[in-house]
Amino acid sequence: MNYLFPSRPKIKSEMTMKAISFRGSFRWTFLGLKALAFACLFQTVQTAHAQGDAWKWINPQPIGSHLFGVAMNGANALAIGSHGTILRSEDSGKAWTEIDHGLTDSWLRDVAMVDSAYAVVVGDGGVILKSGDAGKTWQDLRPAFSSSGWYALDFSPAKIGLATGFGFEIMRSTDSGRTWSKLSLPPRDVLLRDVAFASARVAVAVGDSGIIIRSNDSGKTWSPIRQKPDNHFLAAVAFADSLHGLASDEYGDVLVTLDGGLTWAQKPMLDIGGVTSFHFIDSLHVVATADYSRILFSTNGGGTWSPGYDDGAFPSVFASAFSGPKVGIAVGHYGMLLRTADGGQSWSRIGKSETVSFLGAIAFGPGKDGIIAGGDGTLLHSGDNGATWSALESKLTTQWLNAVAFADSQVAVAAGRNWVMLRTEDGGKTWDKLFDQTDDGSPGANGIAFGNGRMGLAVGAWALTMRTEDAGKTWKEVQDSIYINRYLSAVAFATPAIAVILADSGNLYRSTDSGLTWSPIIQKVTKGMLRSIAFSDSAVGIIVSDDGTVLRTKDAGATWTLVTDNLSNYGGLTSVRFANHSLGFIAGGTGSMYRTVNGGLKWTQVGEPLHVNDITDMALTSAGDLVAVGSGGVILRSEKPAIAIKTDFEKPATLRQSLSGDKLRFHLNRSEHVRIRLSDLVGRTRILLDQTLAQGDHTWQLPATGYAKGRYVLDLRIGNTSNAMLLERGR
């Protein structure tokens, strides 16, 4: 937390208080709650934009899901991929629309357009989908027979369909894919990764262990052709005509057949990594997609190859499809959509992507500035609360950046591998390098937090903790061996004096002197890697771990109790953030999002998992929107503004309250303990009043200085009853 707040304002009795006039260039506005009478208030309303169940893709565009298959017929095109993603185009792939079919979140593996209107999709879990209107609407065709999942799909000129998949399974259709029957083949621990028709009767399937099987009766029966003794798998097969075909393994070895798949000869390896697909445009022109974002083309049937696209990135291009000899689409990892208009000799990316790098950390200041840090020195800046982002043109480092934090509205620090540290004084637009140690293999910094505008901590591998007292200009190592040889993963402040460090094997360490000295905290709940920590106020905090464990403290980190030990399945929990003292969010590694409305006592999943492979971090903007980041340049932003979350409280029989201008007036029927807390929507909190007041009328005046322009949550707690309202500080 960052404490930039003024001293506590005085509170006076209504009867003795003189009229107060405000001078200056600011005013406070109560948003939607300009005059409230709470004679009998039964509910507390905590207003925050982020709900975690409605999201917009910010980067990559148009989508960031992995895309595994593509098909074209005329101007219509379909692309399918992870998390049930189906994209549709009506202009030969220039523009795309995501189809909200609501049928499955399974990973879809292949798609075929049988004609200009009818299409079939297959995927994990035995998914079979059909569309009769070129992909506008879809129906679930899953038959009665069970299946582990389907991986590849092809149709013959006679519209006989074949699908291959896990466990050496094959299914067949004789009516353009409207109905399917499963072949009776002996089960084997083999994935058949691709299938292709050479003619109306001849088909070939390839897969694990270099297996090639062949059918000469349109897929009714199959015969083994080849199986290598090693563990290389064949990933792709395609035919130019009834005789000439190509296949490739995971290392780029190309196999050629000139007799319809009866025999195969190996050609020299393509130095591009694994080939993921072949597509014959005609008998001579063929396109190959491959790992490391590469596409090749051949004008002599695969005899020689030339580069068509190569951006050198790690993600793969998985498949291509053409409509005619010139126009084609290719798809790949993280929403990659490429288009060619010259038969595959050159490709351009569809949609705008600021980066496809791994994004591991995000932070927002009290204004509109936001910063994302990631792999290979990637830094992105937003000046509009995360609606748009721009990447830093010239990188100051190629080290991975694992952490970023704001000290105030303009100053922020990013840090990462080998303890590289970068600093900005303009909200992230420009940066200076503080230092960068030699490449000694150290994972470096993993977490940064500021306790106030000047004092901060950075933690990382090999138990190293760094401390600053000048807003990150200079850093000194904390000499404390209490956590020697530990991998420190994150740090957070409960107050400017109290901080907690997370470490491997479930270890925790706490400081009560702003990080100068540390003591271990004993918790026996989990031995997993503690990944993220956040405090909702000066007492309550939440820790999440990679094994799905959620821990909670109500004494500023001195002790921790188990909330749940199974909140997430595969992927664990990666990030926790609070909007105010009650509303918080947890992100799961597989894209699941969880929400609390009672300060972390109970967490519930919000909607369906996000259509991403992982979420590495998230942050709340000053406007209350939630922004999440992940691998492949994924940036998502919540899109459900101004929705109130309501939490029931007991009837406050002692309270009568009203708001007017910059004053809060309330009446106590008896003496009560009153706490007034003001929080910005990034989670920074200041307790402005915390004392017992006498029976009678009271007035509290909003502070005149010390607060940045933006939205805040004012919480008035009288006894056991809490009442929250949204404010906005104007100019």
XYZ file of C-alpha atoms in Angstrom:
731
model
C 0.000 0.000 0.000
C 1.031 3.560 -0.602
C 0.241 6.074 2.123
C -0.028 9.565 0.696
C -2.816 10.789 2.952
C -2.997 13.788 5.310
C -3.345 13.679 9.067
C -6.727 12.825 10.545
C -9.285 15.635 10.313
C -10.950 16.788 13.474
C -14.569 15.911 14.114
C -16.796 18.287 16.044
C -20.255 18.242 17.492
C -22.923 19.644 15.161
C -24.116 22.050 17.846
C -20.732 23.676 18.449
C -19.397 23.629 14.922
C -19.073 26.912 13.046
C -19.846 27.263 9.363
C -16.928 26.187 7.192
C -16.209 27.643 3.773
C -13.960 25.882 1.238
C -11.320 27.660 -0.768
C -9.229 26.037 -3.475
C -9.588 24.218 -6.764
C -11.252 21.011 -5.732
C -14.577 19.592 -4.600
C -15.873 16.162 -3.549
C -18.876 14.628 -5.322
C -20.965 11.774 -3.971
C -21.635 9.656 -7.074
C -25.236 8.490 -7.152
C -25.588 9.023 -3.397
C -25.892 12.804 -3.121
C -28.402 12.762 -0.258
C -28.923 9.628 1.788
C -31.231 9.135 4.744
C -30.401 5.920 6.599
C -32.988 5.926 9.354
C -33.464 2.204 8.738
C -30.669 1.006 6.463
C -30.609 -2.742 5.868
C -27.848 -3.039 3.282
C -24.382 -1.736 2.620
C -23.667 -0.836 -0.976
C -20.048 -1.001 -2.123
C -19.741 0.357 -5.615
C -16.843 -0.686 -7.814
C -16.549 -1.106 -11.544
C -14.744 -4.416 -11.580
C -16.973 -7.419 -11.233
C -14.746 -9.980 -12.925
C -17.450 -11.546 -15.105
C -17.480 -9.397 -18.259
C -14.223 -8.873 -20.127
C -12.903 -7.204 -23.249
C -9.809 -8.257 -25.160
C -7.342 -5.374 -25.157
C -4.338 -7.286 -26.504
C -3.789 -9.198 -28.745
C -6.513 -8.100 -31.146
C -8.999 -9.385 -32.139
C -8.549 -12.168 -29.555
C -5.814 -13.844 -27.541
C -7.008 -17.453 -27.437
C -4.843 -20.069 -29.129
C -6.152 -20.792 -32.630
C -5.564 -24.332 -33.909
C -7.657 -24.644 -37.069
C -8.927 -22.560 -39.965
C -11.186 -23.197 -42.958
C -12.310 -21.117 -45.954
C -15.016 -21.374 -48.576
C -15.440 -18.372 -50.823
C -15.460 -15.226 -48.723
C -16.481 -17.123 -45.589
C -13.797 -18.185 -43.140
C -13.791 -19.847 -39.718
C -11.038 -20.078 -37.101
C -11.285 -22.214 -33.957
C -9.187 -22.716 -30.852
C -8.810 -22.941 -27.101
C -11.632 -22.465 -24.599
C -14.317 -23.060 -27.210
C -13.245 -20.112 -29.354
C -14.910 -19.760 -32.770
C -14.168 -16.744 -34.988
C -16.003 -15.945 -38.204
C -15.218 -13.763 -41.219
C -17.369 -12.794 -44.206
C -14.691 -10.893 -46.132
C -11.988 -13.505 -46.742
C -10.391 -12.954 -43.362
C -9.977 -9.184 -43.282
C -12.307 -8.725 -40.287
C -13.382 -11.256 -37.654
C -16.214 -11.677 -35.164
C -16.174 -13.990 -32.149
C -19.201 -16.304 -32.030
C -20.779 -16.684 -28.596
C -22.145 -20.187 -29.113
C -22.301 -21.179 -25.435
C -21.941 -24.905 -26.218
C -18.518 -25.762 -24.849
C -15.333 -24.374 -23.307
C -13.315 -27.349 -24.548
C -10.329 -26.769 -26.785
C -11.447 -27.002 -30.395
C -8.821 -28.650 -32.595
C -9.947 -28.615 -36.232
C -12.619 -27.192 -38.531
C -13.831 -27.999 -42.045
C -16.201 -26.126 -44.346
C -17.922 -28.837 -46.361
C -19.559 -26.244 -48.604
C -20.285 -22.523 -48.496
C -22.739 -22.936 -45.604
C -22.129 -26.219 -43.796
C -19.224 -26.499 -41.344
C -18.025 -29.011 -38.752
C -15.760 -28.513 -35.719
C -14.153 -31.196 -33.526
C -12.258 -30.923 -30.258
C -11.318 -32.208 -26.832
C -13.766 -34.225 -24.790
C -15.403 -35.697 -27.888
C -16.806 -32.339 -29.004
C -18.480 -32.256 -32.435
C -20.229 -29.056 -33.527
C -22.076 -28.288 -36.761
C -23.277 -25.121 -38.454
C -25.612 -24.746 -41.406
C -25.170 -21.004 -41.887
C -21.431 -20.597 -42.404
C -20.708 -20.420 -38.696
C -23.266 -17.882 -37.501
C -24.978 -20.442 -35.257
C -23.895 -23.840 -33.973
C -25.366 -27.106 -32.701
C -23.797 -29.758 -30.486
C -23.542 -33.080 -32.343
C -21.816 -35.168 -29.683
C -23.005 -38.733 -30.278
C -23.784 -41.423 -27.728
C -20.387 -43.099 -28.064
C -17.620 -41.907 -25.758
C -14.358 -40.350 -26.892
C -11.287 -38.820 -25.295
C -11.280 -36.135 -27.955
C -10.831 -35.418 -31.635
C -7.721 -33.774 -33.022
C -8.006 -33.653 -36.828
C -10.725 -33.568 -39.464
C -10.965 -33.930 -43.249
C -13.581 -34.518 -45.952
C -13.255 -36.298 -49.270
C -14.503 -34.883 -52.586
C -17.559 -37.103 -52.022
C -18.083 -35.420 -48.624
C -17.117 -38.483 -46.618
C -15.775 -37.223 -43.281
C -13.022 -38.614 -41.073
C -11.927 -37.440 -37.628
C -8.951 -38.826 -35.703
C -7.925 -38.332 -32.133
C -6.711 -39.656 -28.834
C -6.398 -43.359 -28.071
C -6.050 -44.352 -31.742
C -9.694 -43.405 -32.300
C -11.279 -42.706 -35.688
C -14.847 -41.734 -36.498
C -16.519 -41.524 -39.883
C -19.421 -39.686 -41.512
C -21.182 -40.439 -44.806
C -23.532 -37.438 -44.814
C -21.222 -34.389 -44.832
C -20.656 -34.569 -41.107
C -24.273 -34.510 -39.921
C -23.972 -37.903 -38.208
C -20.933 -39.890 -37.131
C -20.019 -43.491 -36.272
C -16.958 -44.653 -34.391
C -14.752 -47.346 -35.949
C -13.967 -50.515 -34.017
C -10.189 -50.237 -33.770
C -8.075 -51.778 -31.019
C -7.270 -49.038 -28.488
C -3.670 -47.863 -28.369
C -1.863 -45.152 -26.476
C -1.406 -43.185 -29.682
C -2.701 -39.781 -30.733
C -3.557 -39.616 -34.424
C -2.609 -35.997 -35.052
C -3.692 -35.489 -38.659
C -5.735 -37.117 -41.401
C -6.081 -36.339 -45.118
C -7.845 -37.741 -48.175
C -5.720 -38.406 -51.233
C -8.768 -39.275 -53.315
C -12.391 -40.270 -52.843
C -11.270 -43.648 -51.502
C -7.704 -43.266 -50.210
C -7.012 -41.596 -46.833
C -3.911 -41.441 -44.624
C -3.612 -40.705 -40.907
C -0.396 -39.937 -39.008
C 0.484 -39.579 -35.345
C 2.613 -40.551 -32.383
C 5.676 -42.797 -32.697
C 5.922 -41.893 -36.365
C 2.849 -43.987 -37.198
C 1.261 -43.901 -40.660
C -1.943 -45.811 -41.380
C -3.829 -45.940 -44.685
C -7.328 -46.711 -45.909
C -8.384 -47.523 -49.488
C -12.125 -47.727 -48.802
C -12.896 -44.144 -47.676
C -11.939 -44.817 -44.079
C -13.934 -47.992 -43.344
C -10.808 -50.087 -42.697
C -7.171 -49.217 -42.107
C -3.749 -50.828 -42.618
C -0.422 -49.917 -40.959
C 2.175 -48.429 -43.313
C 4.957 -47.198 -41.040
C 5.909 -46.873 -37.397
C 9.300 -45.532 -36.365
C 11.034 -47.206 -33.434
C 11.687 -43.893 -31.658
C 9.284 -41.456 -30.058
C 9.130 -38.886 -32.856
C 5.575 -38.048 -33.799
C 4.219 -37.080 -37.182
C 2.229 -33.857 -36.939
C 0.985 -33.164 -40.458
C -0.093 -34.857 -43.675
C -1.574 -33.453 -46.893
C -2.038 -34.489 -50.538
C -1.721 -32.554 -53.765
C -3.520 -35.273 -55.737
C -4.202 -38.987 -55.525
C -0.470 -39.841 -55.578
C 1.659 -36.971 -54.303
C 1.621 -36.208 -50.574
C 3.756 -34.767 -47.768
C 4.086 -35.530 -44.063
C 6.326 -34.022 -41.386
C 7.472 -34.824 -37.862
C 8.036 -32.614 -34.848
C 11.628 -31.821 -35.858
C 10.949 -30.768 -39.434
C 11.789 -34.046 -41.219
C 9.684 -34.136 -44.398
C 8.331 -37.387 -45.829
C 7.236 -37.628 -49.458
C 4.945 -40.159 -51.119
C 4.390 -40.518 -54.860
C 2.092 -43.554 -54.720
C -0.839 -42.380 -52.643
C 0.725 -43.093 -49.268
C 1.871 -46.696 -49.799
C 5.538 -45.784 -49.426
C 7.287 -42.743 -48.006
C 10.797 -41.319 -48.510
C 12.500 -38.945 -46.101
C 13.861 -35.611 -47.352
C 16.448 -33.413 -45.594
C 15.168 -31.717 -42.484
C 13.749 -28.204 -42.771
C 15.711 -26.031 -40.375
C 12.621 -24.419 -38.895
C 11.630 -26.643 -36.021
C 8.496 -28.712 -36.301
C 6.105 -28.387 -39.240
C 2.538 -28.164 -37.936
C 0.584 -28.363 -41.218
C 0.783 -28.538 -45.014
C -1.730 -27.041 -47.425
C -1.609 -27.665 -51.180
C -3.001 -24.735 -53.136
C -2.507 -26.769 -56.297
C -0.204 -29.604 -57.341
C 2.911 -27.391 -57.235
C 2.170 -24.629 -54.740
C 2.178 -25.713 -51.093
C 2.308 -23.802 -47.802
C 3.828 -25.168 -44.580
C 3.166 -23.691 -41.123
C 5.704 -24.262 -38.379
C 6.972 -23.510 -34.904
C 8.563 -20.163 -34.003
C 5.932 -18.225 -35.963
C 7.160 -19.384 -39.362
C 5.427 -20.049 -42.669
C 7.169 -21.429 -45.769
C 6.006 -21.829 -49.342
C 7.106 -24.063 -52.182
C 6.491 -23.692 -55.907
C 7.647 -27.201 -56.827
C 5.460 -29.427 -54.716
C 7.693 -29.329 -51.633
C 11.020 -29.962 -53.361
C 12.451 -26.677 -52.091
C 11.135 -24.071 -49.675
C 11.265 -20.300 -49.262
C 10.308 -18.203 -46.224
C 6.924 -16.532 -46.355
C 6.665 -15.311 -42.769
C 9.159 -15.356 -39.897
C 9.010 -13.108 -36.855
C 11.283 -15.322 -34.754
C 8.861 -15.493 -31.838
C 8.270 -18.642 -29.820
C 4.559 -19.204 -30.583
C 3.658 -21.621 -33.364
C 1.590 -21.152 -36.501
C -0.718 -24.167 -36.511
C -2.722 -24.232 -39.748
C -3.552 -22.483 -43.004
C -6.451 -22.453 -45.448
C -7.006 -20.885 -48.859
C -9.890 -19.613 -50.926
C -8.530 -19.720 -54.439
C -4.882 -19.534 -55.487
C -4.012 -16.242 -53.773
C -5.998 -15.475 -50.623
C -5.255 -17.480 -47.502
C -5.440 -17.366 -43.708
C -3.038 -18.836 -41.128
C -3.658 -19.154 -37.389
C -1.564 -19.855 -34.313
C -0.782 -19.254 -30.661
C -2.273 -16.326 -28.730
C -4.827 -15.309 -31.314
C -2.365 -15.152 -34.209
C -4.258 -14.384 -37.434
C -2.237 -13.909 -40.630
C -3.465 -13.193 -44.153
C -1.856 -13.559 -47.563
C -2.995 -12.222 -50.928
C -0.128 -13.647 -53.011
C -0.416 -17.377 -52.498
C 1.588 -17.514 -49.280
C 4.717 -15.673 -50.393
C 4.086 -12.890 -47.874
C 1.789 -12.531 -44.867
C 0.436 -9.666 -42.782
C -0.948 -9.865 -39.282
C -4.641 -9.172 -38.781
C -5.468 -6.995 -35.806
C -3.220 -4.832 -33.664
C -0.954 -6.395 -31.073
C 1.368 -4.262 -28.999
C 3.227 -7.363 -27.849
C 3.026 -11.147 -27.753
C 5.588 -11.383 -24.947
C 4.979 -12.952 -21.571
C 3.385 -10.337 -19.299
C 4.014 -10.985 -15.627
C 3.182 -7.829 -13.647
C 0.768 -4.895 -13.782
C 0.215 -1.831 -11.606
C -1.855 1.355 -11.687
C -1.205 4.650 -9.988
C -3.846 6.829 -8.320
C -4.358 8.689 -11.610
C -4.972 7.097 -15.007
C -1.465 5.766 -15.610
C -0.841 2.041 -15.719
C 2.274 -0.063 -16.361
C 2.724 -3.660 -17.505
C 6.080 -5.444 -17.278
C 7.083 -8.724 -18.864
C 9.510 -10.914 -20.759
C 12.603 -9.636 -22.551
C 12.355 -6.194 -20.959
C 8.824 -5.545 -22.204
C 7.174 -2.427 -20.776
C 3.754 -1.091 -21.744
C 2.083 2.143 -20.647
C -1.556 3.168 -20.454
C -2.758 6.695 -19.843
C -6.475 5.904 -19.842
C -6.963 3.390 -17.022
C -6.021 0.403 -19.136
C -8.330 0.955 -22.104
C -5.379 1.231 -24.489
C -1.692 0.380 -24.166
C 1.506 1.269 -26.001
C 4.790 -0.608 -25.820
C 8.065 1.139 -25.033
C 9.812 1.462 -28.405
C 13.416 1.034 -27.266
C 14.031 -1.476 -24.495
C 16.454 -0.578 -21.715
C 17.049 -4.238 -20.933
C 16.442 -7.674 -22.368
C 16.023 -9.183 -18.904
C 12.626 -10.478 -17.860
C 10.743 -7.973 -15.697
C 8.798 -9.727 -12.944
C 7.472 -6.869 -10.816
C 6.274 -3.271 -11.017
C 4.858 -0.859 -8.429
C 3.932 2.818 -8.138
C 5.422 4.935 -5.363
C 3.056 7.819 -6.146
C 1.021 9.020 -9.111
C 4.083 9.418 -11.353
C 6.996 7.482 -9.875
C 7.161 3.726 -10.419
C 9.825 1.018 -10.365
C 10.055 -2.175 -12.419
C 12.478 -4.992 -11.595
C 13.336 -8.458 -12.753
C 15.941 -11.033 -13.611
C 19.521 -10.392 -12.432
C 18.079 -7.595 -10.322
C 17.659 -5.183 -13.170
C 15.798 -2.116 -11.899
C 14.132 0.571 -13.993
C 12.474 3.758 -12.774
C 10.021 6.255 -14.261
C 8.978 9.710 -13.076
C 6.225 10.313 -15.624
C 3.841 7.458 -14.976
C 5.630 4.990 -17.242
C 6.074 6.969 -20.460
C 9.879 7.099 -20.166
C 12.313 5.085 -18.061
C 15.841 5.152 -16.665
C 17.920 2.116 -15.734
C 19.042 2.137 -12.112
C 21.271 -0.922 -12.291
C 21.587 -4.315 -13.919
C 23.789 -6.965 -12.365
C 25.891 -9.266 -14.499
C 24.130 -12.270 -15.929
C 24.844 -14.671 -13.080
C 21.756 -16.782 -13.647
C 19.861 -15.256 -10.740
C 16.076 -15.092 -11.165
C 16.408 -11.684 -9.544
C 13.519 -9.574 -8.216
C 10.046 -11.077 -7.934
C 8.089 -8.463 -5.998
C 8.037 -4.736 -5.228
C 5.851 -2.725 -2.860
C 5.891 0.805 -1.457
C 4.800 1.575 2.099
C 4.518 5.265 1.384
C 5.633 7.667 -1.294
C 9.320 7.128 -0.565
C 9.943 3.895 1.341
C 9.703 0.619 -0.534
C 10.920 -2.983 -0.650
C 11.946 -5.344 -3.432
C 12.370 -9.080 -2.848
C 13.661 -11.940 -4.927
C 15.677 -15.088 -5.264
C 18.465 -16.163 -2.923
C 16.705 -14.419 -0.018
C 17.702 -10.967 -1.230
C 15.676 -7.990 0.009
C 16.374 -4.454 -1.186
C 15.074 -1.291 0.475
C 14.655 2.309 -0.683
C 13.902 5.505 1.216
C 13.908 7.888 -1.736
C 11.086 6.538 -3.942
C 13.336 4.043 -5.678
C 16.243 6.272 -6.701
C 18.674 4.253 -4.604
C 18.405 0.805 -3.036
C 20.300 -0.946 -0.262
C 20.371 -4.607 0.647
C 18.661 -5.492 3.930
C 21.176 -7.389 6.060
C 18.997 -9.996 7.740
C 19.751 -13.708 7.511
C 16.489 -14.955 9.013
C 15.271 -16.201 5.635
C 18.601 -17.228 4.131
C 18.500 -19.450 1.035
C 14.800 -18.822 0.529
C 13.109 -17.924 -2.735
C 11.141 -14.758 -1.974
C 8.134 -14.379 -4.242
C 6.166 -11.290 -3.129
C 5.935 -8.487 -0.568
C 3.113 -6.226 0.659
C 2.568 -3.518 3.261
C -0.290 -3.522 5.769
C 0.845 -0.137 7.101
C 3.957 1.916 6.399
C 5.648 0.027 9.237
C 4.272 -3.499 8.814
C 5.227 -5.613 5.800
C 4.988 -9.318 4.953
C 7.217 -11.327 2.600
C 6.126 -14.564 0.917
C 8.620 -17.355 0.266
C 8.850 -20.894 -1.032
C 7.609 -23.957 0.899
C 4.884 -21.917 2.581
C 7.266 -19.666 4.524
C 6.262 -16.181 5.692
C 8.286 -13.324 7.188
C 7.047 -10.139 8.858
C 8.575 -6.782 9.665
C 7.240 -4.119 12.033
C 9.961 -1.554 11.323
C 9.417 -0.846 7.616
C 11.525 -3.762 6.454
C 14.711 -3.234 8.469
C 14.366 -6.496 10.417
C 12.252 -9.599 9.888
C 10.756 -12.456 11.886
C 9.364 -15.778 10.654
C 5.640 -16.468 10.858
C 4.648 -20.046 11.531
C 1.793 -21.364 9.415
C 1.237 -25.070 8.910
C -1.486 -24.954 6.283
C 0.449 -25.232 3.032
C 3.919 -26.034 1.798
C 3.129 -24.723 -1.663
C 4.677 -21.677 -3.279
C 2.983 -18.563 -1.911
C 2.357 -16.444 -4.995
C 0.559 -13.209 -4.118
C -0.467 -11.102 -1.126
C -2.735 -8.073 -0.687
C -4.093 -6.147 2.287
C -7.604 -4.716 2.174
C -6.803 -2.379 5.074
C -4.277 -2.073 7.887
C -5.381 -5.369 9.453
C -6.975 -7.717 6.929
C -4.912 -9.438 4.243
C -5.089 -12.427 1.879
C -2.375 -14.777 0.580
C -2.843 -17.188 -2.334
C -0.632 -20.100 -3.354
C 0.061 -22.288 -6.350
C -1.788 -25.230 -4.767
C -5.120 -23.389 -4.467
C -4.717 -22.391 -0.816
C -6.118 -19.086 0.478
C -4.893 -17.705 3.830
C -6.334 -14.730 5.724
C -5.062 -12.456 8.477
C -7.001 -9.990 10.588
C -4.047 -8.781 12.666
C -1.795 -7.253 10.003
C -0.057 -10.511 9.193
C 0.926 -11.643 12.686
C -1.199 -14.792 12.350
C -2.863 -16.484 9.370
C -5.825 -18.851 9.119
C -7.018 -21.119 6.333
C -9.931 -19.902 4.217
C -9.798 -22.770 1.709
C -7.226 -25.210 0.383
C -8.843 -26.049 -2.960
C -10.047 -22.827 -4.562
C -8.388 -23.656 -7.876
C -7.515 -26.849 -9.696
C -4.659 -27.105 -12.199
C -2.695 -23.875 -12.486
C -3.063 -22.728 -8.875
C -3.734 -19.145 -7.816
C -1.565 -16.352 -9.139
C -2.816 -12.961 -7.951
C -5.033 -11.316 -5.314
C -6.188 -7.693 -5.255
C -8.699 -5.619 -3.250
C -10.875 -2.764 -4.495
C -11.770 -1.763 -0.935
C -11.947 -3.390 2.484
C -14.706 -5.797 1.382
C -14.459 -6.321 -2.374
C -11.551 -8.386 -3.662
C -10.510 -10.664 -6.505
C -8.312 -13.714 -6.968
C -7.031 -14.901 -10.351
C -6.328 -18.539 -11.145
C -3.608 -19.818 -13.405
C -6.119 -21.357 -15.814
C -8.114 -18.144 -16.237
C -10.554 -18.650 -13.366
C -11.600 -15.550 -11.440
C -12.914 -15.482 -7.853
C -14.560 -12.688 -5.875
C -15.193 -11.826 -2.241
C -17.636 -9.248 -0.896
C -16.818 -9.738 2.778
C -13.124 -9.040 3.060
C -11.932 -12.465 2.009
C -13.941 -14.654 4.383
C -15.643 -16.364 1.439
C -14.691 -16.596 -2.243
C -16.918 -17.580 -5.164
C -16.052 -18.150 -8.793
C -17.186 -15.383 -11.104
C -18.619 -16.605 -14.401
C -16.756 -19.017 -16.637
C -12.948 -19.127 -16.806
C -11.412 -16.488 -19.042
C -10.467 -17.657 -22.520
C -6.754 -17.576 -21.796
C -4.085 -20.114 -21.013
C -3.080 -18.337 -17.815
C -3.452 -15.135 -15.816
C -0.201 -14.051 -14.198
C -1.275 -10.802 -12.514
C -4.082 -8.265 -12.272
C -4.657 -4.759 -10.932
C -7.475 -2.309 -10.306
C -7.529 1.078 -11.985
C -8.439 4.311 -10.238
C -11.793 4.080 -12.026
C -12.444 0.657 -10.524
C -11.896 -1.489 -13.609
C -9.987 -4.753 -13.311
C -7.184 -5.432 -15.803
C -5.562 -8.866 -16.085
C -2.406 -9.919 -17.954
C -0.840 -13.223 -18.986
C 1.305 -15.123 -21.446
C 1.401 -14.206 -25.122
C 0.772 -10.513 -24.524
C -2.698 -11.157 -23.100
C -4.396 -8.058 -21.646
C -8.044 -8.237 -20.563
C -10.155 -5.466 -19.034
C -13.414 -5.777 -17.128
C -16.357 -4.298 -18.997
C -19.208 -4.068 -16.469
C -19.096 -0.580 -14.976
C -20.987 0.925 -12.050
C -22.612 -2.235 -10.716
C -23.323 -2.266 -6.991
C -22.433 -5.301 -4.924
C -24.707 -5.575 -1.907
C -23.872 -7.244 1.373
C -26.446 -7.724 4.117
C -25.825 -6.283 7.591
C -27.938 -6.173 10.731
C -30.393 -3.323 11.133
C -28.533 -0.259 12.457
C -31.075 1.020 14.932
C -28.760 3.750 16.214
C -27.934 5.488 12.938
C -29.400 8.450 11.124
C -27.134 9.922 8.468
C -27.070 12.372 5.548
C -24.576 13.700 3.024
C -24.438 17.289 1.927
C -21.728 18.962 -0.114
C -18.350 18.130 1.432
C -19.772 17.142 4.836
C -21.014 13.893 6.302
C -23.614 14.329 9.050
C -24.835 11.537 11.268
C -26.712 11.101 14.522
C -25.918 8.580 17.256
C -28.768 7.497 19.497
C -26.174 6.264 21.970
C -22.428 6.343 22.376
C -20.777 4.208 19.645
C -17.340 3.466 18.281
C -17.027 5.165 14.868
C -14.448 4.495 12.187
C -14.241 6.488 8.946
C -12.021 5.050 6.246
C -11.232 6.457 2.795
C -9.834 4.167 0.071
C -8.954 4.760 -3.535
C -10.010 2.074 -6.007
C -6.467 0.805 -6.369
C -6.625 -0.359 -2.750
C -4.705 2.345 -0.858
C -6.501 3.022 2.412
C -6.359 5.664 5.149
C -8.290 5.507 8.436
C -9.405 9.083 9.077
C -11.306 8.516 12.318
C -11.225 5.614 14.760
C -12.697 6.522 18.163
C -15.771 6.350 20.379
C -18.196 9.259 19.975
C -20.935 10.438 22.294
C -24.665 10.296 21.655
C -25.941 13.126 19.473
C -25.384 14.830 16.108
C -21.968 14.831 14.472
C -20.426 16.323 11.330
C -17.318 15.126 9.563
C -15.721 17.197 6.840
C -13.947 15.641 3.858
C -10.226 16.513 3.727
C -9.320 19.571 1.691
C -5.818 18.545 0.618
C -3.657 15.523 0.000
C -5.835 13.538 -2.377
C -5.329 13.011 -6.086
C -8.128 13.534 -8.528
C -10.192 10.362 -8.915
C -12.712 8.061 -7.260
C -12.691 6.872 -3.655
C -14.751 4.664 -1.372
C -15.827 6.272 1.904
C -16.673 3.746 4.613
C -18.513 4.865 7.747
C -18.532 2.096 10.345
C -20.692 2.630 13.447
C -20.465 -0.251 15.884
C -20.845 -3.413 13.789
C -22.601 -1.677 10.907
C -20.635 -0.563 7.858
C -21.926 1.861 5.217
C -19.863 2.496 2.091
C -20.380 5.042 -0.664
C -18.521 6.112 -3.788
C -17.004 9.601 -3.960
C -15.179 11.514 -6.635
C -12.628 14.238 -6.042
C -12.867 16.851 -8.755
C -10.328 19.395 -9.841
